[in-house]
Coordinates of C-alpha atoms and ligand atoms in Angstrom, one line a residue:
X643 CA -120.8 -28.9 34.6
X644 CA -123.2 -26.7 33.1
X645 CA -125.9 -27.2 35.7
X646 CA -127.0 -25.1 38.5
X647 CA -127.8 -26.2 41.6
X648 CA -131.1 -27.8 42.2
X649 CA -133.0 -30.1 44.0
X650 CA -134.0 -33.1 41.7
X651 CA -137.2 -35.0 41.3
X652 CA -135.8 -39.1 42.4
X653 CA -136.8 -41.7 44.2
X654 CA -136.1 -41.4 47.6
X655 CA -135.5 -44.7 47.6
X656 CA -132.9 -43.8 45.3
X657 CA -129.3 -43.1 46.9
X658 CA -127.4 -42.1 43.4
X659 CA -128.7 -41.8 39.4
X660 CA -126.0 -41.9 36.9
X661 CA -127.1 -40.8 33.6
X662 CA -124.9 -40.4 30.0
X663 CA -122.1 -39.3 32.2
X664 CA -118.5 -38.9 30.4
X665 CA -115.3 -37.7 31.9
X666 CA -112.2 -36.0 30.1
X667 CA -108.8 -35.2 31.5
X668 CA -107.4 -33.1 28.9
X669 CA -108.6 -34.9 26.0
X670 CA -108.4 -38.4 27.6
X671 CA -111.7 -39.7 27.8
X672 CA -111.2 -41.6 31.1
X673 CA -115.5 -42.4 31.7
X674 CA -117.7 -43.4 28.6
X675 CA -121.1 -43.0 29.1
X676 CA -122.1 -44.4 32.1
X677 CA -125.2 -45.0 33.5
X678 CA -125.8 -46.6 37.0
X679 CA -128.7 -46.1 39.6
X680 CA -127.4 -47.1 42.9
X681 CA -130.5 -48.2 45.4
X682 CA -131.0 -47.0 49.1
X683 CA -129.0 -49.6 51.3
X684 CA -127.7 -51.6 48.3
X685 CA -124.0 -52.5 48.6
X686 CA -121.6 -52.4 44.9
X687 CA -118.4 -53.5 44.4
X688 CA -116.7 -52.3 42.0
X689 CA -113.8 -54.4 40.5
X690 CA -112.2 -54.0 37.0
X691 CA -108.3 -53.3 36.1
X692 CA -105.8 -50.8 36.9
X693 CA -106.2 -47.4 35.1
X694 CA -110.1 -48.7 34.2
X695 CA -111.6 -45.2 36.0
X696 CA -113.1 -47.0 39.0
X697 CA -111.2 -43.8 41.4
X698 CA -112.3 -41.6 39.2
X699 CA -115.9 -42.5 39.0
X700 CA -116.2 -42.8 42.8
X701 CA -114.2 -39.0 43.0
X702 CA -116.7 -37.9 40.8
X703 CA -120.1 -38.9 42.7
X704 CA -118.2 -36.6 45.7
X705 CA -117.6 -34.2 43.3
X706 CA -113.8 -34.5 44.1
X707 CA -113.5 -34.4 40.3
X708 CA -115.6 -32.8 37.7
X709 CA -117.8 -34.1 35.1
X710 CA -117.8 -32.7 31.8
X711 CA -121.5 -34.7 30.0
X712 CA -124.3 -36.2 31.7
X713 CA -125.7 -36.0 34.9
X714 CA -124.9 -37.3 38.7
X715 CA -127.7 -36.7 41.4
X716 CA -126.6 -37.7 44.8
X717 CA -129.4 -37.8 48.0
X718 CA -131.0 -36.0 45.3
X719 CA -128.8 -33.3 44.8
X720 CA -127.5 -32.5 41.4
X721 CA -124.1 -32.0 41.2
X722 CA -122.8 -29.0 39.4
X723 CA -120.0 -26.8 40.4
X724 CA -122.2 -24.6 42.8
X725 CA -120.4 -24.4 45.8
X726 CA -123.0 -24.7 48.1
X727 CA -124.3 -28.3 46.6
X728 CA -120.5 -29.5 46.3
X729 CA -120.8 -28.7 50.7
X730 CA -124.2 -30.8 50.5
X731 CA -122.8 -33.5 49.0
X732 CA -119.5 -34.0 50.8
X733 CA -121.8 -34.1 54.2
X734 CA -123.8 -36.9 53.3
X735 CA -120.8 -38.7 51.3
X736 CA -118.4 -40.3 53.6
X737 CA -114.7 -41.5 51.6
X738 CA -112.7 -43.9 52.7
X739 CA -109.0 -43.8 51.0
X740 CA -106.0 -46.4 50.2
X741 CA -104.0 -44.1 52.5
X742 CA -105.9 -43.6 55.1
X743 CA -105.8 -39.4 54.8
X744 CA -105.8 -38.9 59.0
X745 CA -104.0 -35.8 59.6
X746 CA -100.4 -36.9 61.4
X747 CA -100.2 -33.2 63.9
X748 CA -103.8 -34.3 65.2
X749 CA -104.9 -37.0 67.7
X750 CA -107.4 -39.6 66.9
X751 CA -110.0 -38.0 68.3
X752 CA -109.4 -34.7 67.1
X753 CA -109.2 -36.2 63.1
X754 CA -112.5 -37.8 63.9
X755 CA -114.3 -34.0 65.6
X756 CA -112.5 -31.6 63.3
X757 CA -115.4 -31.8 60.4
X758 CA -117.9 -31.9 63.1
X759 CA -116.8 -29.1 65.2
X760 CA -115.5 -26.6 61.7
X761 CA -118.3 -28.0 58.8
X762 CA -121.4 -29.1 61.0
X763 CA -120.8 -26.6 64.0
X764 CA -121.4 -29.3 66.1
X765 CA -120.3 -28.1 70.0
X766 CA -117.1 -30.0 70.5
X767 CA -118.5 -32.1 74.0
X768 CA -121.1 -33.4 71.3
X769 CA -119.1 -33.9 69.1
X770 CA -116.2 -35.8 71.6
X771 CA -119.5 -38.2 72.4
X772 CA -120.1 -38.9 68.6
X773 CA -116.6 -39.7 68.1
X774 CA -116.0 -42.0 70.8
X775 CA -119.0 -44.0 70.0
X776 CA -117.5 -44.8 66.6
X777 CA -114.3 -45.4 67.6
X778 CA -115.9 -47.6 70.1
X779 CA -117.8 -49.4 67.0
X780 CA -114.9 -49.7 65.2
X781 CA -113.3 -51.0 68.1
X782 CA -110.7 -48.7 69.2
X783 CA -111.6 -46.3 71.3
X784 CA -108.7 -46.7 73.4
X785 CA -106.2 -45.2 71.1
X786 CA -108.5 -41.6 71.2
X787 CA -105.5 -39.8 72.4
X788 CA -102.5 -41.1 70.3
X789 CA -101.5 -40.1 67.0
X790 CA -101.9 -41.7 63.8
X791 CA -98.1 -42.4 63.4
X792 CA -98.7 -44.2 66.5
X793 CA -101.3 -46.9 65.2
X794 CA -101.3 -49.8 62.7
X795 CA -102.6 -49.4 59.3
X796 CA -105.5 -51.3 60.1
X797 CA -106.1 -49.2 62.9
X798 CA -105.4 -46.2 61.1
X799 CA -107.9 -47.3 58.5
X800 CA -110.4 -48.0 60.8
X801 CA -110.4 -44.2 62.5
X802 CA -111.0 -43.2 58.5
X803 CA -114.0 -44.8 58.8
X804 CA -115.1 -43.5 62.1
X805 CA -113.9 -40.1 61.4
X806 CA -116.4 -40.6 58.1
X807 CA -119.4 -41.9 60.1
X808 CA -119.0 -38.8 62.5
X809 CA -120.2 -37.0 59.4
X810 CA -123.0 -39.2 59.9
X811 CA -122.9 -39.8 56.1
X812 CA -126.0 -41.7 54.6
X813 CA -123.5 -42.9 51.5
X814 CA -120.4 -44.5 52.0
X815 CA -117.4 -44.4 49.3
X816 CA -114.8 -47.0 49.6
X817 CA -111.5 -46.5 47.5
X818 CA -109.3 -49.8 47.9
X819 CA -109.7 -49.2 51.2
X820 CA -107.3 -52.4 52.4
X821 CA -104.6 -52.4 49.6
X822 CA -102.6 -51.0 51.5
X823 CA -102.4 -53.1 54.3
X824 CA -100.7 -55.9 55.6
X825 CA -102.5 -59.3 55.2
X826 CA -103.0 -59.4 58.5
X827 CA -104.7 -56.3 58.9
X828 CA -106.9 -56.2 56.2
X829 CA -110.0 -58.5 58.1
X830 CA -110.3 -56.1 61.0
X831 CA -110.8 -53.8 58.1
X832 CA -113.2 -55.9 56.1
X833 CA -115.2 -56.7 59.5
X834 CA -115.6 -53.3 59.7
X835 CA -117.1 -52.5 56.3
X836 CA -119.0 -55.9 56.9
X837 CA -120.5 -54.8 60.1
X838 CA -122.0 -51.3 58.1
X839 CA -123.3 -53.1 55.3
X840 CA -125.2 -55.0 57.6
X841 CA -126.6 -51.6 59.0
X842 CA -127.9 -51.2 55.7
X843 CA -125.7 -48.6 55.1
X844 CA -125.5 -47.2 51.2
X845 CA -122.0 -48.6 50.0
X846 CA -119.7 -48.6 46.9
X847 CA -117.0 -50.1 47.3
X848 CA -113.7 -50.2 44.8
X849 CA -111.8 -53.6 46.2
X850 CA -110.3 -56.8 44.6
X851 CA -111.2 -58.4 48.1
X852 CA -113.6 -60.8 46.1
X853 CA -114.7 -62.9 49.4
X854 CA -115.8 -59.1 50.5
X855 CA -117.7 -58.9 47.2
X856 CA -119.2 -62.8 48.0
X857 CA -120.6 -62.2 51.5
X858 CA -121.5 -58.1 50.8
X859 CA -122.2 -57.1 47.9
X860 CA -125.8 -57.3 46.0
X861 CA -124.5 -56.6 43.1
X862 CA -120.8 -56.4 41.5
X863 CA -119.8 -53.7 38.5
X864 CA -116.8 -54.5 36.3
X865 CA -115.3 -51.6 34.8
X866 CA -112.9 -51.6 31.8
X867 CA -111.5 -48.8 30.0
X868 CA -113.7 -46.4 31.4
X869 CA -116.5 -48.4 30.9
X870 CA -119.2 -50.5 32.8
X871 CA -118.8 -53.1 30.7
X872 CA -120.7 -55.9 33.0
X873 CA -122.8 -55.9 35.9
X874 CA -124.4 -58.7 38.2
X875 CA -125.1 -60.5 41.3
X876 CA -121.8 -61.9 42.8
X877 CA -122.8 -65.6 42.4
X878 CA -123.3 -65.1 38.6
X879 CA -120.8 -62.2 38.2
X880 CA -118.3 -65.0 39.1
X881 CA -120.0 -68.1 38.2
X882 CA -121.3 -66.8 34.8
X883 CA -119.4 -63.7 33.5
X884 CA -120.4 -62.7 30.3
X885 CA -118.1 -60.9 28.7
X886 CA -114.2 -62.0 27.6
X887 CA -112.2 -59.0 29.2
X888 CA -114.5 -60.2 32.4
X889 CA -113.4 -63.8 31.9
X890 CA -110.1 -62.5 31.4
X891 CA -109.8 -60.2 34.6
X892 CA -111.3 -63.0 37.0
X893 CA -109.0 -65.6 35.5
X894 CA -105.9 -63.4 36.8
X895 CA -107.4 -62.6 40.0
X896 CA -109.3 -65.5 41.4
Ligands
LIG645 P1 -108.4 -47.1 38.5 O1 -108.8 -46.5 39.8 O2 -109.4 -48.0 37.9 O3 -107.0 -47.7 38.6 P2 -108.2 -44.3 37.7 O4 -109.6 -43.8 37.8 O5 -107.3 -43.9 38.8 O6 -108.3 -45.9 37.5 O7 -107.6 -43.8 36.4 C1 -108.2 -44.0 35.1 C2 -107.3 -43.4 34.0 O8 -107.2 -42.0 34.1 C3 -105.9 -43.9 34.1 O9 -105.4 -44.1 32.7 C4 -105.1 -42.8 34.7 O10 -103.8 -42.8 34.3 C5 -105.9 -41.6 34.3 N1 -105.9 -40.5 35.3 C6 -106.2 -40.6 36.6 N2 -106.2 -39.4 37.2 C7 -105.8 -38.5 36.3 C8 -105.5 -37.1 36.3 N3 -105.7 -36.4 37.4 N4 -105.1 -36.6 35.2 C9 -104.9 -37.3 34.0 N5 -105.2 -38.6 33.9 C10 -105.6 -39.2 35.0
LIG646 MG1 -107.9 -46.5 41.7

């Protein structure tokens, strides 16, 4: 990333701006040019085959992975590997893994203050008050004091999210967030991520939950080999796909 840190002239209204991005591991080109402009409070799932770069493009616009071509402006902020504008970005980006990431020596509600208390310097009674107000949103504020090993993994996913909004993030990546779960976990999840969107919350989301996608989403990116090779509103993302290796992916998942 040859870039140095700046503030860039975009849209406010404007929450990301992908331009002529590419991505290389080693000489694997894993992201081919891609260009996407995510709106303020617009909601994109991203769907597309195993091994198609949908992790890597969200780990990119957090700037867990670099960038080699092209350019990624967050809030604003232009990526680069400036240290400082790697911090700003990770504070208004909130990720939410498969595995859920909560630290197993730590209670619930110390996962969901550390970031507070150590990045934002946020006095830890504050910071106790922010974090039992989202675990109360994501409805589990009674399991504050336990440890993770101690909850379900839908519980457990739902303290990643309120550990993220403690951050008080104004973007929200999503990174399979209920594969790993148990069917019968993965709605409590979903309502979750349902009940944000409705917040108006920035979110992209990588799921093959394709009702999620239905009620959620404004718009639906399928990625394939590294590529955006199709992009639409659900109802004719799924009623209407263009392309064959869409047709293809939708006729082995729906
Ligand atoms: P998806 O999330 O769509 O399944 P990924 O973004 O995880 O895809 O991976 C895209 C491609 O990049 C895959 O071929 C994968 O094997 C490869 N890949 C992912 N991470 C790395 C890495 N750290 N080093 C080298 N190759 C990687
Ligand atoms: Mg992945």
């Amino acid at each position: 990333m040859a870039e140095t840190a700046t503030q860039m002239q975009v849209s406010d209204e404007v929450a990301i701006q992908i331009e002529g991005m590419n991505k290389w591991y080693g000489s694997f080109h894993v992201l081919r040019d891609i260009n996407l402009t995510v709106q303020r409070g617009e909601r994109i799932v991203i769907a597309g085959p195993s091994g198609s770069g949908k992790s890597t493009l969200i780990r990119c616009i957090n700037a867990l992975e670099e960038h080699q071509q092209g350019k990624i402006i967050v809030d604003g902020t232009l990526l680069s590997s400036d240290i400082k504008n790697i911090d700003t970005i990770r504070s208004e980006v909130g990720m939410v893994f498969q595995h859920f990431n909560l630290f197993p020596h730590l209670t619930i509600l110390e996962n969901c203050t550390l970031a507070p208390i150590w990045v934002r310097k946020t006095p830890k009674r504050e910071a106790e008050e922010v974090a039992m107000h989202f675990l109360e949103k994501v409805k589990i504020p009674e399991q504050a004091d336990k440890y993770p090993g101690q909850l379900s993994g839908g519980q457990q996913q739902r303290v990643a999210i309120a550990r993220s909004l403690c951050m008080r993030p104004r973007i929200m990546l999503f990174d399979e967030p209920t594969s790993a779960l148990d069917p019968e976990m993965i709605k409590e999840v979903l309502d979750t991520m349902v009940e944000l969107a409705e917040e108006g919350m920035t979110m992209l989301c990588v799921t093959h939950e394709m009702g999620f996608a239905r009620q959620v989403a404004n718009r639906v990116i399928f990625m394939d080999q590294g590529q955006i090779v199709e992009q639409n509103e659900p109802e004719e993302f799924f009623n209407n796909p263009k392309s064959d290796r869409t047709k293809l992916f939708l006729s082995q998942i729906l």
